[in-house]
Structures are given as C-alpha cells and as structure tokens.
CSV table of C-alpha atoms and ligand atoms in Angstrom, one decimal:
chain,number,residue,atom,x,y,z
A,235,MET,CA,3.3,1.6,-0.1
A,236,SER,CA,3.9,1.3,3.6
A,237,ARG,CA,1.6,3.5,5.6
A,238,LEU,CA,1.1,4.6,9.3
A,239,ARG,CA,-2.3,6.0,10.1
A,240,ILE,CA,-3.3,7.2,13.8
A,241,PHE,CA,-6.8,7.0,14.9
A,242,ASP,CA,-8.6,8.1,18.2
A,243,HIS,CA,-9.7,4.7,19.6
A,244,ASP,CA,-13.5,6.1,19.7
A,245,ASP,CA,-13.1,7.3,15.9
A,246,PRO,CA,-12.3,4.6,13.3
A,247,ALA,CA,-14.1,7.0,10.3
A,248,ALA,CA,-11.3,9.8,10.5
A,249,PRO,CA,-7.6,9.2,11.0
A,250,LEU,CA,-5.8,12.2,13.1
A,251,SER,CA,-2.9,11.6,10.8
A,252,SER,CA,-1.5,9.5,7.8
A,253,THR,CA,2.0,9.2,6.2
A,254,GLU,CA,3.9,7.1,3.8
A,255,ASP,CA,7.2,8.5,4.8
A,256,LEU,CA,9.1,5.7,6.2
A,257,ALA,CA,11.1,7.6,8.6
A,258,GLU,CA,8.2,9.4,10.0
A,259,ILE,CA,6.6,6.2,10.5
A,260,ALA,CA,9.7,4.7,12.5
A,261,ALA,CA,9.7,7.9,14.5
A,262,ARG,CA,6.1,7.9,15.4
A,263,LEU,CA,6.2,4.2,16.4
A,264,LYS,CA,9.2,4.5,18.5
A,265,PRO,CA,7.6,6.0,21.5
A,266,ILE,CA,5.4,3.1,21.8
A,267,GLY,CA,8.1,0.6,21.6
A,268,VAL,CA,7.6,-0.6,18.1
A,269,ARG,CA,10.5,-1.3,15.9
A,270,PHE,CA,9.9,-0.5,12.4
A,271,GLU,CA,12.9,-0.6,9.5
A,272,GLN,CA,13.5,-1.9,6.3
A,273,TRP,CA,15.7,-4.5,5.1
A,274,GLN,CA,17.5,-5.0,1.7
A,275,ALA,CA,17.9,-8.6,0.5
A,276,ASN,CA,21.7,-9.5,-0.4
A,277,ALA,CA,20.4,-11.7,-3.1
A,278,PRO,CA,17.4,-12.1,-5.3
A,279,VAL,CA,14.5,-14.1,-3.5
A,280,GLN,CA,12.7,-16.0,-6.3
A,281,PRO,CA,9.1,-17.2,-5.9
A,282,GLY,CA,9.1,-20.5,-4.4
A,283,ALA,CA,12.3,-20.0,-2.6
A,284,SER,CA,13.0,-22.3,0.2
A,285,PRO,CA,13.0,-21.1,3.9
A,286,GLU,CA,16.9,-21.6,3.5
A,287,ASP,CA,17.1,-19.4,0.7
A,288,VAL,CA,14.7,-16.8,2.1
A,289,MET,CA,16.7,-16.7,5.4
A,290,ALA,CA,20.0,-16.5,3.5
A,291,ALA,CA,19.1,-13.6,1.6
A,292,TYR,CA,18.7,-11.8,4.9
A,293,ARG,CA,21.3,-13.4,6.9
A,294,ALA,CA,23.2,-10.3,8.3
A,295,ASP,CA,20.1,-8.6,9.3
A,296,ILE,CA,18.7,-11.8,10.8
A,297,ASP,CA,21.9,-12.1,12.9
A,298,ARG,CA,21.9,-8.8,14.3
A,299,LEU,CA,18.3,-9.0,15.3
A,300,VAL,CA,18.7,-12.2,17.0
A,301,ALA,CA,21.9,-10.9,18.8
A,302,GLU,CA,20.3,-7.9,19.9
A,303,ASN,CA,17.1,-9.4,21.3
A,304,GLY,CA,18.1,-13.0,22.2
A,305,PHE,CA,15.5,-14.7,20.0
A,306,ASN,CA,15.6,-18.5,20.2
A,307,SER,CA,14.2,-19.3,17.0
A,308,VAL,CA,13.3,-18.1,13.3
A,309,ASP,CA,11.2,-19.3,10.6
A,310,VAL,CA,9.8,-18.5,7.2
A,311,VAL,CA,6.0,-18.5,6.7
A,312,SER,CA,4.0,-17.9,3.7
A,313,ILE,CA,0.2,-18.0,2.4
A,314,SER,CA,-1.1,-17.3,-1.3
A,315,PRO,CA,-4.7,-16.6,-2.1
A,316,ASP,CA,-5.1,-20.1,-3.5
A,317,ASN,CA,-4.6,-21.7,-0.1
A,318,PRO,CA,-7.8,-23.5,0.9
A,319,ALA,CA,-7.4,-22.7,4.5
A,320,LYS,CA,-6.9,-18.7,3.7
A,321,ASP,CA,-10.1,-17.7,5.5
A,322,ALA,CA,-9.1,-19.6,8.7
A,323,ALA,CA,-5.7,-18.2,8.6
A,324,ARG,CA,-7.1,-14.6,8.3
A,325,ALA,CA,-9.6,-15.2,11.1
A,326,LYS,CA,-7.2,-16.4,13.6
A,327,PHE,CA,-5.8,-12.8,14.8
A,328,LEU,CA,-8.4,-10.6,13.5
A,329,ASP,CA,-9.7,-9.6,16.9
A,330,GLU,CA,-7.8,-7.5,19.6
A,331,HIS,CA,-5.3,-9.6,21.2
A,332,TYR,CA,-1.6,-9.5,22.9
A,333,HIS,CA,1.0,-12.0,23.4
A,334,LYS,CA,3.6,-12.7,26.2
A,335,GLU,CA,6.5,-12.1,23.8
A,336,ASP,CA,7.1,-9.6,21.0
A,337,GLU,CA,5.7,-10.3,17.6
A,338,VAL,CA,8.4,-9.6,15.0
A,339,ARG,CA,7.9,-9.9,11.3
A,340,PHE,CA,9.7,-9.3,8.2
A,341,PHE,CA,7.7,-9.1,5.1
A,342,VAL,CA,9.7,-10.6,2.3
A,343,ALA,CA,7.1,-10.4,0.1
A,344,GLY,CA,3.6,-9.4,0.0
A,345,SER,CA,1.8,-7.1,2.6
A,346,GLY,CA,-0.4,-7.1,5.8
A,347,LEU,CA,-2.3,-4.7,8.1
A,348,PHE,CA,-1.0,-4.5,11.9
A,349,SER,CA,-3.3,-2.4,14.0
A,350,LEU,CA,-2.1,-1.4,17.6
A,351,HIS,CA,-4.2,-0.2,20.4
A,352,VAL,CA,-2.4,2.0,22.7
A,353,GLY,CA,-3.9,4.0,25.4
A,354,ASP,CA,-6.6,6.2,23.4
A,355,ARG,CA,-5.1,5.7,20.0
A,356,VAL,CA,-4.9,3.0,17.2
A,357,TYR,CA,-1.7,3.0,15.1
A,358,GLU,CA,-2.7,1.1,11.9
A,359,ILE,CA,0.6,0.0,9.9
A,360,ARG,CA,0.5,-1.3,6.3
A,361,CYS,CA,3.3,-3.3,6.0
A,362,GLU,CA,4.9,-4.2,2.7
A,363,ALA,CA,7.9,-6.2,1.3
A,364,GLY,CA,11.1,-4.8,2.9
A,365,ASP,CA,9.3,-3.7,6.1
A,366,LEU,CA,10.5,-5.2,9.7
A,367,VAL,CA,7.9,-4.9,12.4
A,368,GLY,CA,8.3,-5.4,16.0
A,369,VAL,CA,5.3,-5.5,18.5
A,370,PRO,CA,6.4,-5.4,22.1
A,371,ASP,CA,5.1,-8.1,24.2
A,372,GLY,CA,1.5,-7.0,26.1
A,373,THR,CA,0.8,-4.5,23.3
A,374,THR,CA,-2.8,-5.2,22.4
A,375,HIS,CA,-3.2,-5.4,18.5
A,376,TRP,CA,-4.7,-7.1,15.7
A,377,PHE,CA,-3.3,-8.3,12.2
A,378,ASP,CA,-5.3,-8.6,8.8
A,379,MET,CA,-4.0,-10.5,6.0
A,380,GLY,CA,-6.9,-9.4,3.7
A,381,PRO,CA,-9.3,-11.6,2.0
A,382,GLU,CA,-6.7,-12.8,-0.6
A,383,PRO,CA,-3.8,-13.4,1.4
A,384,SER,CA,-0.5,-13.1,0.0
A,385,PHE,CA,2.9,-12.9,1.9
A,386,ILE,CA,6.0,-14.4,2.7
A,387,ALA,CA,7.6,-13.3,6.2
A,388,ILE,CA,10.3,-14.0,8.6
A,389,ARG,CA,9.3,-14.7,12.2
A,390,PHE,CA,11.2,-14.3,15.4
A,391,PHE,CA,10.6,-16.1,18.7
A,392,THR,CA,11.9,-16.2,21.9
A,393,GLU,CA,9.8,-19.0,23.4
A,394,ALA,CA,8.5,-22.3,21.7
A,395,ASP,CA,5.1,-21.7,22.9
A,396,GLY,CA,5.2,-17.7,23.5
A,397,TRP,CA,3.4,-16.7,20.5
A,398,VAL,CA,-0.1,-17.7,22.0
A,399,GLY,CA,-2.7,-15.2,21.4
A,400,HIS,CA,-4.6,-13.8,24.5
A,401,PHE,CA,-8.0,-12.3,23.4
A,402,THR,CA,-9.2,-9.1,25.2
A,403,GLY,CA,-12.9,-9.8,24.0
A,404,THR,CA,-13.3,-6.4,22.9
A,405,ASP,CA,-15.1,-5.6,19.5
A,406,ILE,CA,-12.7,-2.8,18.7
A,407,ALA,CA,-11.0,-4.4,15.7
A,408,ARG,CA,-14.3,-4.9,14.2
A,409,ARG,CA,-15.0,-1.2,14.2
A,410,PHE,CA,-11.8,-0.3,12.4
A,411,PRO,CA,-11.1,-0.6,8.7
A,412,ARG,CA,-10.2,-4.2,7.6
A,413,TYR,CA,-7.3,-4.9,5.2
A,414,GLU,CA,-8.4,-4.5,1.5
A,415,PRO,CA,-5.3,-4.1,-0.6
A,416,GLY,CA,-5.4,-1.9,-3.8
A,417,GLN,CA,-8.0,0.1,-2.3
A,418,ALA,CA,-7.4,4.0,-3.1
A,419,GLY,CA,-5.7,6.1,-0.4
U,755,FE2,FE1,-0.5,-11.0,17.3
C-alpha cells in the first residue's frame, strides 16, 4: 500500500508518524507543495503495453494536468528487474538532489520510494500503482526504485533539459531507509 512516513531529519530510526490513508497522505503533503492523487485507468493496461496505449488509458487525467501546469512533454518510462542497467538506474538519483522544474510522476504499475527533505523533516512516500506525485522545483529529495526495480511511470516535463539533478553533496539519503519492497511494516 501507499504510505507516508515523516521523520525528524536527524532521526532516521523512528518515524514521527506513519499513515497509509490516501486522503491523509495528500493532506500532509499539501502544505509543502507536493501534489499526491490517485488516477484510474479508463482502459486496462496490459504488461508490455506501448507508451501510446499507456497514455491513452490515462488521457483525461494527463490532459487535465498538462492544462493546469503547462507541461510541454509527457513520456512513459519503465524498468524491470531483468534490466542489465538496473543498478546504474537505481544509483542515479539515490543521493539528495533537486531539480529546477517539478518532478511529476504517475505510477502506472510497480512502486518506488520518494524521500523529500523539507526543513527539519523527511517525508518518505512509498508510491504504488495509481499514485501521482508532484515534487515542486527546488525541493531537495532522493528516489529509490529498490534492488529489483519494477515500475511503469508517466513523466511530465516543462523544459527539454529541465530535469537535471543538482546534487547537494550531503549524506542524508544514506542515513535514511532504502527501498526494500515486501518488507514488513
Ligand atoms: Fe529527482
């Protein structure tokens, strides 16, 4: 299930709060400018579906988000555990960084862990299929797809080169939990 845990940024051992309630997750993320919502496909998405078919299944929501935010491009990215480049893909955004445009992702299938560092808090969001998450530009964060990455995601971009990671050089991401799908709790 989707889950939000909030930590003090100096204490990765014990979350201050944890919830799997979707409305509560959205309400707790809204004050830090993070969009969190659920989309329903208007047609079944089969494994191996083309990017066009994936986007067609969520066309109404995609069009609404693009109209609201002025995104200029949308694409579909996927990774599976048999990808020979999975370790490099996982490593790419594992350390704390930010972007100069919003990082907006819809999880069509699979899951991943976004951790946002805002003030003295870390907001750890476990995103599952059906979740849309929008991280505002400038918000420091990291993303872990786990050791056996598996997801299909729709991505939204404003600038062709906007989604460059600017790394902060801190070690905070290494002190917080990594993504281990299937773990208890
Ligand atoms: Fe990022």
